[in-house]
Tab-separated table of C-alpha atoms and ligand atoms in Angstrom:
chain	number	residue	atom	x	y	z
A	196	MET	CA	-12.746	-25.494	-4.055
A	197	THR	CA	-13.507	-21.897	-3.184
A	198	THR	CA	-15.796	-19.892	-5.435
A	199	SER	CA	-13.990	-16.946	-7.024
A	200	PRO	CA	-15.538	-13.590	-6.170
A	201	ALA	CA	-16.411	-11.394	-9.153
A	202	VAL	CA	-14.721	-8.402	-7.509
A	203	PRO	CA	-11.289	-8.895	-5.923
A	204	TRP	CA	-10.947	-8.649	-2.125
A	205	THR	CA	-14.733	-8.923	-1.678
A	206	GLY	CA	-15.425	-12.654	-1.491
A	207	PRO	CA	-15.712	-14.711	1.683
A	208	ASP	CA	-12.222	-16.193	1.127
A	209	PRO	CA	-9.309	-15.912	1.468
A	210	TYR	CA	-9.012	-12.214	2.440
A	211	ALA	CA	-12.046	-12.207	4.726
A	212	ALA	CA	-10.835	-15.424	6.349
A	213	ALA	CA	-7.419	-13.892	7.020
A	214	LEU	CA	-8.968	-10.742	8.512
A	215	HIS	CA	-11.249	-12.885	10.634
A	216	ALA	CA	-8.292	-14.948	11.881
A	217	GLY	CA	-6.088	-11.876	12.297
A	218	HIS	CA	-3.269	-13.412	10.299
A	219	GLY	CA	-2.246	-15.027	7.036
A	220	PRO	CA	-0.875	-16.790	5.219
A	221	LEU	CA	-2.151	-14.545	2.448
A	222	PHE	CA	-0.400	-13.639	-0.767
A	223	LEU	CA	-0.814	-11.862	-4.061
A	224	ARG	CA	0.185	-14.467	-6.636
A	225	ARG	CA	1.437	-13.324	-10.004
A	226	THR	CA	0.599	-15.385	-13.064
A	227	ASP	CA	4.214	-16.633	-13.129
A	228	GLY	CA	3.664	-18.121	-9.658
A	229	TRP	CA	5.678	-15.507	-7.738
A	230	LEU	CA	4.119	-14.858	-4.310
A	231	LEU	CA	4.005	-11.466	-2.586
A	232	PRO	CA	3.276	-12.022	1.110
A	233	LEU	CA	0.616	-9.730	2.618
A	234	ASP	CA	1.238	-8.642	6.209
A	235	VAL	CA	-2.249	-9.324	7.534
A	236	GLU	CA	-0.995	-9.694	11.101
A	237	ARG	CA	0.407	-6.164	11.110
A	238	TRP	CA	-2.719	-4.797	9.421
A	239	CYS	CA	-4.877	-6.398	12.147
A	240	ALA	CA	-2.681	-5.101	14.975
A	241	ARG	CA	-2.785	-1.625	16.463
A	242	ALA	CA	-0.998	1.205	14.677
A	243	ASP	CA	2.717	0.836	15.372
A	244	PRO	CA	5.272	3.649	15.851
A	245	VAL	CA	5.945	3.830	12.099
A	246	ASP	CA	2.210	4.162	11.378
A	247	ARG	CA	1.797	6.739	14.118
A	248	ALA	CA	4.623	8.868	12.699
A	249	VAL	CA	2.811	8.794	9.332
A	250	LEU	CA	-0.421	9.851	10.998
A	251	ASP	CA	1.365	12.746	12.738
A	252	ARG	CA	1.830	14.244	9.261
A	253	CYS	CA	-1.852	14.136	8.324
A	254	GLU	CA	-3.636	17.419	7.752
A	255	GLY	CA	-7.371	18.135	7.965
A	256	PRO	CA	-9.968	15.408	7.419
A	257	VAL	CA	-8.316	12.122	6.439
A	258	LEU	CA	-9.534	9.554	3.906
A	259	ASP	CA	-7.843	6.151	4.263
A	260	VAL	CA	-8.237	4.475	0.870
A	261	GLY	CA	-8.207	0.679	1.131
A	262	CYS	CA	-8.321	0.929	4.925
A	263	GLY	CA	-8.329	-2.847	5.428
A	264	PRO	CA	-9.161	-3.824	9.008
A	265	GLY	CA	-8.826	-0.219	10.074
A	266	ARG	CA	-5.861	0.237	12.416
A	267	LEU	CA	-5.083	3.695	10.996
A	268	VAL	CA	-8.700	4.844	11.014
A	269	ALA	CA	-9.042	3.695	14.620
A	270	GLU	CA	-5.838	5.451	15.683
A	271	LEU	CA	-6.860	8.727	14.036
A	272	ALA	CA	-10.360	8.497	15.510
A	273	ALA	CA	-8.825	7.944	18.953
A	274	ARG	CA	-6.860	11.152	18.396
A	275	GLY	CA	-10.122	12.960	17.745
A	276	ARG	CA	-9.394	13.439	14.047
A	277	THR	CA	-12.018	13.439	11.314
A	278	VAL	CA	-11.335	10.250	9.403
A	279	LEU	CA	-13.142	7.897	7.061
A	280	GLY	CA	-11.920	4.534	5.818
A	281	ILE	CA	-13.132	3.137	2.515
A	282	ASP	CA	-12.677	-0.412	1.342
A	283	VAL	CA	-14.353	-2.760	-1.107
A	284	SER	CA	-14.181	-5.601	1.406
A	285	ALA	CA	-17.152	-6.004	3.746
A	286	ALA	CA	-14.925	-7.854	6.208
A	287	ALA	CA	-12.478	-4.928	6.264
A	288	VAL	CA	-15.244	-2.368	6.756
A	289	ASP	CA	-16.876	-4.414	9.522
A	290	HIS	CA	-13.525	-4.785	11.297
A	291	THR	CA	-12.856	-1.047	11.064
A	292	VAL	CA	-16.275	-0.201	12.468
A	293	ARG	CA	-15.748	-2.710	15.311
A	294	LEU	CA	-12.531	-0.862	16.190
A	295	GLY	CA	-14.562	2.324	16.551
A	296	GLY	CA	-13.708	3.862	13.191
A	297	GLN	CA	-16.027	5.080	10.454
A	298	ALA	CA	-15.847	3.176	7.209
A	299	LEU	CA	-17.741	2.811	3.975
A	300	ARG	CA	-17.822	-0.186	1.679
A	301	ARG	CA	-16.962	1.621	-1.504
A	302	SER	CA	-14.342	1.568	-4.255
A	303	VAL	CA	-12.106	4.606	-4.485
A	304	PHE	CA	-13.286	4.920	-8.082
A	305	GLU	CA	-16.946	5.283	-7.044
A	306	PRO	CA	-18.504	8.554	-5.839
A	307	LEU	CA	-17.376	9.292	-2.288
A	308	PRO	CA	-18.318	11.700	0.457
A	309	GLY	CA	-16.227	14.842	0.699
A	310	GLU	CA	-15.041	14.835	-2.932
A	311	SER	CA	-12.431	17.597	-3.394
A	312	ARG	CA	-12.487	18.398	0.313
A	313	TRP	CA	-10.194	15.871	2.007
A	314	GLY	CA	-7.094	17.302	3.676
A	315	THR	CA	-5.131	14.044	3.452
A	316	VAL	CA	-5.540	10.822	1.499
A	317	LEU	CA	-3.637	7.745	2.679
A	318	LEU	CA	-2.487	4.963	0.343
A	319	MET	CA	-0.711	2.694	2.794
A	320	ASP	CA	0.561	-0.888	2.771
A	321	GLY	CA	0.989	-1.058	-0.986
A	322	ASN	CA	-2.337	0.579	-1.823
A	323	VAL	CA	-0.741	2.607	-4.623
A	324	GLY	CA	-1.335	-0.705	-6.386
A	325	ILE	CA	-5.129	-0.397	-6.298
A	326	GLY	CA	-6.616	-0.743	-9.770
A	327	GLY	CA	-3.246	-1.485	-11.380
A	328	ASP	CA	-3.177	1.945	-13.023
A	329	PRO	CA	-1.145	4.517	-11.045
A	330	HIS	CA	-2.118	7.360	-13.423
A	331	ALA	CA	-5.807	6.705	-12.850
A	332	LEU	CA	-5.397	6.320	-9.100
A	333	LEU	CA	-3.337	9.500	-8.693
A	334	GLY	CA	-5.849	11.410	-10.801
A	335	ARG	CA	-8.689	10.101	-8.656
A	336	VAL	CA	-6.854	11.025	-5.436
A	337	ALA	CA	-6.204	14.531	-6.783
A	338	ARG	CA	-9.953	14.937	-7.286
A	339	LEU	CA	-10.672	13.711	-3.749
A	340	LEU	CA	-8.232	16.131	-2.132
A	341	ALA	CA	-8.834	19.782	-1.428
A	342	PRO	CA	-6.491	22.045	-3.419
A	343	GLY	CA	-3.065	21.794	-1.766
A	344	GLY	CA	-4.118	18.569	0.010
A	345	LEU	CA	-1.681	15.870	1.018
A	346	LEU	CA	-1.285	12.352	-0.360
A	347	ILE	CA	0.793	10.034	1.803
A	348	ALA	CA	1.689	6.838	-0.018
A	349	GLU	CA	3.765	3.835	0.934
A	350	THR	CA	6.074	2.523	-1.769
A	351	THR	CA	7.997	-0.707	-2.192
A	352	GLU	CA	11.526	-1.166	-0.934
A	353	ALA	CA	12.683	-2.206	-4.407
A	354	ASP	CA	12.755	0.335	-7.219
A	355	VAL	CA	10.004	-1.317	-9.268
A	356	ASP	CA	7.317	-0.086	-11.634
A	357	GLU	CA	5.152	-3.098	-12.197
A	358	ARG	CA	1.547	-3.631	-13.279
A	359	VAL	CA	0.527	-7.228	-13.036
A	360	ASP	CA	-2.371	-9.646	-12.979
A	361	VAL	CA	-2.553	-11.225	-9.550
A	362	HIS	CA	-4.726	-13.566	-7.513
A	363	LEU	CA	-5.311	-13.410	-3.800
A	364	THR	CA	-4.375	-16.741	-2.318
A	365	ASP	CA	-3.666	-18.418	0.979
A	366	ALA	CA	-1.183	-20.548	-0.984
A	367	GLN	CA	-3.454	-23.575	-0.667
A	368	GLU	CA	-6.449	-24.082	-2.891
A	369	ALA	CA	-8.427	-20.901	-2.232
A	370	VAL	CA	-7.710	-18.581	-5.149
A	371	GLY	CA	-9.845	-15.563	-6.012
A	372	ALA	CA	-10.477	-13.967	-9.383
A	373	PRO	CA	-7.453	-12.351	-11.082
A	374	PHE	CA	-7.195	-8.574	-10.912
A	375	LEU	CA	-4.752	-5.844	-11.861
A	376	TRP	CA	-2.368	-4.563	-9.229
A	377	ALA	CA	0.638	-2.210	-9.365
A	378	ARG	CA	3.837	-2.169	-7.333
A	379	LEU	CA	5.754	1.095	-7.275
A	380	GLY	CA	9.026	2.111	-5.703
A	381	THR	CA	9.512	5.749	-4.778
A	382	PRO	CA	11.218	6.770	-8.051
A	383	ALA	CA	8.372	5.266	-10.071
A	384	LEU	CA	5.700	6.961	-7.987
A	385	LEU	CA	7.456	10.299	-8.414
A	386	ARG	CA	7.530	9.780	-12.184
A	387	TYR	CA	3.754	9.267	-12.195
A	388	ALA	CA	3.234	12.259	-9.904
A	389	ARG	CA	3.896	14.979	-12.446
A	390	GLY	CA	1.959	18.071	-11.402
A	391	TRP	CA	2.220	17.143	-7.720
A	392	GLU	CA	4.585	18.929	-5.347
A	393	GLN	CA	7.075	16.661	-3.584
A	394	GLU	CA	6.602	17.307	0.102
A	395	ALA	CA	8.739	14.602	1.709
A	396	GLN	CA	10.214	11.125	1.399
A	397	TRP	CA	11.274	8.969	4.323
A	398	VAL	CA	12.158	5.464	5.384
A	399	ALA	CA	11.113	4.103	8.772
A	400	GLY	CA	11.129	0.578	10.138
A	401	GLY	CA	12.164	-0.689	6.723
A	402	ARG	CA	9.088	0.903	5.099
A	403	ARG	CA	9.186	3.713	2.515
A	404	PHE	CA	6.864	6.666	2.257
A	405	VAL	CA	6.251	9.628	-0.009
A	406	ALA	CA	4.190	12.723	0.747
A	407	LEU	CA	2.889	14.646	-2.273
A	408	ARG	CA	0.885	17.836	-2.334
A	409	SER	CA	-1.828	18.399	-4.910
A	410	ARG	CA	-2.087	21.576	-6.949
A	411	ARG	CA	-3.015	24.506	-4.759
A	412	ALA	CA	-5.271	26.177	-7.331
A	413	SER	CA	-8.029	23.815	-8.373
A	414	SER	CA	-9.106	23.980	-11.979
A	415	SER	CA	-12.435	22.430	-11.005
A	416	ALA	CA	-15.197	24.986	-10.891
A	417	GLU	CA	-16.700	23.573	-7.704
A	418	PRO	CA	-16.894	26.409	-5.173
A	419	PRO	CA	-15.654	25.786	-1.628
A	420	LYS	CA	-18.397	24.910	0.830
A	421	SER	CA	-18.580	25.416	4.567
A	422	THR	CA	-16.478	24.050	7.354
A	423	ALA	CA	-16.902	20.663	8.610
A	424	VAL	CA	-16.637	17.297	9.762
A	425	ILE	CA	-18.128	13.890	9.416
A	426	SER	CA	-20.723	13.868	12.118
A	427	SER	CA	-22.323	10.497	11.563
A	428	GLN	CA	-21.127	7.246	13.108
A	429	ARG	CA	-23.106	5.165	10.635
A	430	ALA	CA	-21.112	2.928	8.349
A	431	ARG	CA	-21.917	2.149	4.724
A	432	LYS	CA	-24.147	5.149	4.377
A	433	PRO	CA	-24.786	6.318	0.808
A	434	SER	CA	-22.462	9.129	-0.155
A	435	ALA	CA	-25.239	11.450	-1.249
A	436	ASP	CA	-26.320	12.099	2.310
A	437	TRP	CA	-23.081	11.565	4.215
A	438	PRO	CA	-22.753	14.731	6.264
A	439	VAL	CA	-19.315	15.901	5.273
A	440	ALA	CA	-18.689	19.555	4.856
A	441	ASP	CA	-15.439	21.432	4.595
A	442	ARG	CA	-13.175	22.576	7.317
B	1214	LIG	C1	-2.834	-4.283	0.404
B	1214	LIG	S1	-4.347	-4.239	1.333
B	1214	LIG	C2	-4.007	-2.907	2.455
B	1214	LIG	C3	-4.572	-3.073	3.828
B	1214	LIG	C4	-4.756	-1.854	4.692
B	1214	LIG	N1	-4.103	-0.651	4.272
B	1214	LIG	C5	-4.529	-2.116	6.159
B	1214	LIG	O1	-4.024	-1.314	6.838
B	1214	LIG	O2	-4.913	-3.170	6.625
B	1214	LIG	C6	-5.404	-3.478	0.104
B	1214	LIG	C7	-6.769	-3.056	0.620
B	1214	LIG	O3	-7.372	-2.259	-0.391
B	1214	LIG	C8	-8.704	-2.675	-0.577
B	1214	LIG	N2	-9.088	-2.314	-1.964
B	1214	LIG	C9	-8.759	-2.965	-3.103
B	1214	LIG	N3	-9.264	-2.317	-4.172
B	1214	LIG	C10	-9.918	-1.226	-3.689
B	1214	LIG	C11	-10.637	-0.158	-4.295
B	1214	LIG	N4	-10.812	-0.091	-5.636
B	1214	LIG	N5	-11.165	0.799	-3.496
B	1214	LIG	C12	-11.024	0.733	-2.140
B	1214	LIG	N6	-10.345	-0.262	-1.509
B	1214	LIG	C13	-9.799	-1.225	-2.268
B	1214	LIG	C14	-8.682	-4.162	-0.284
B	1214	LIG	O4	-9.955	-4.669	0.053
B	1214	LIG	C15	-7.695	-4.221	0.864
B	1214	LIG	O5	-8.327	-4.072	2.119
């Protein structure tokens, strides 16, 4: 039997094993037994044309939330863009760094470098599900973005609005601790995104995307700082001294 990690996605199995192997099988299993396959093989591959078209839309410094093994971070870094991946999984962060990207092992709900200064936040591959509370996640993303910043999120093909308890499983015996996850189709995401400007919606390669713009005038009293860029290549550096400044 595999020991269940206290925090989802962070244990040695089965997510880390799948990332190490570069493929599944890996699933989110609902309590009713329904299995949602996770496309680990695609996540571990290079950015494909659909990914690259998403990245073409990014503005300013990019934060990839739940970056997984880092194909998007690596592609943006190769383009010379300022980009940081964050993920709670050590295996995901290590993989991203090995690809040449910068990544921090950190939850999106913890303090992060560049708060309120990111030009784009990515929630790809179902990551709108993180935390199982779309209101909380959208609120957090709004606080990470600069005023008028862009959120690009991938939604499900089906028009669902679902918050469920799931386990990560390889469909054999390795089952992690249960955690809350959300699945949102585009209409559901737009319902949660009150106060955001709808920038675009598109479908490509059978995948669905929404781009939302945060409020242009920030109500937060934090004054803008200087221009800038992440200049360190060190991974897992504490946020307090991560050298991010504004563009
Ligand atoms: C559905 S997978 C997406 C994989 C990824 N986008 C990729 O390209 O490979 C969800 C990812 O989000 C990460 N994650 C889960 N909860 C998180 C949180 N609270 N903060 C940051 N990352 C999280 C997981 O470790 C996992 O890598």
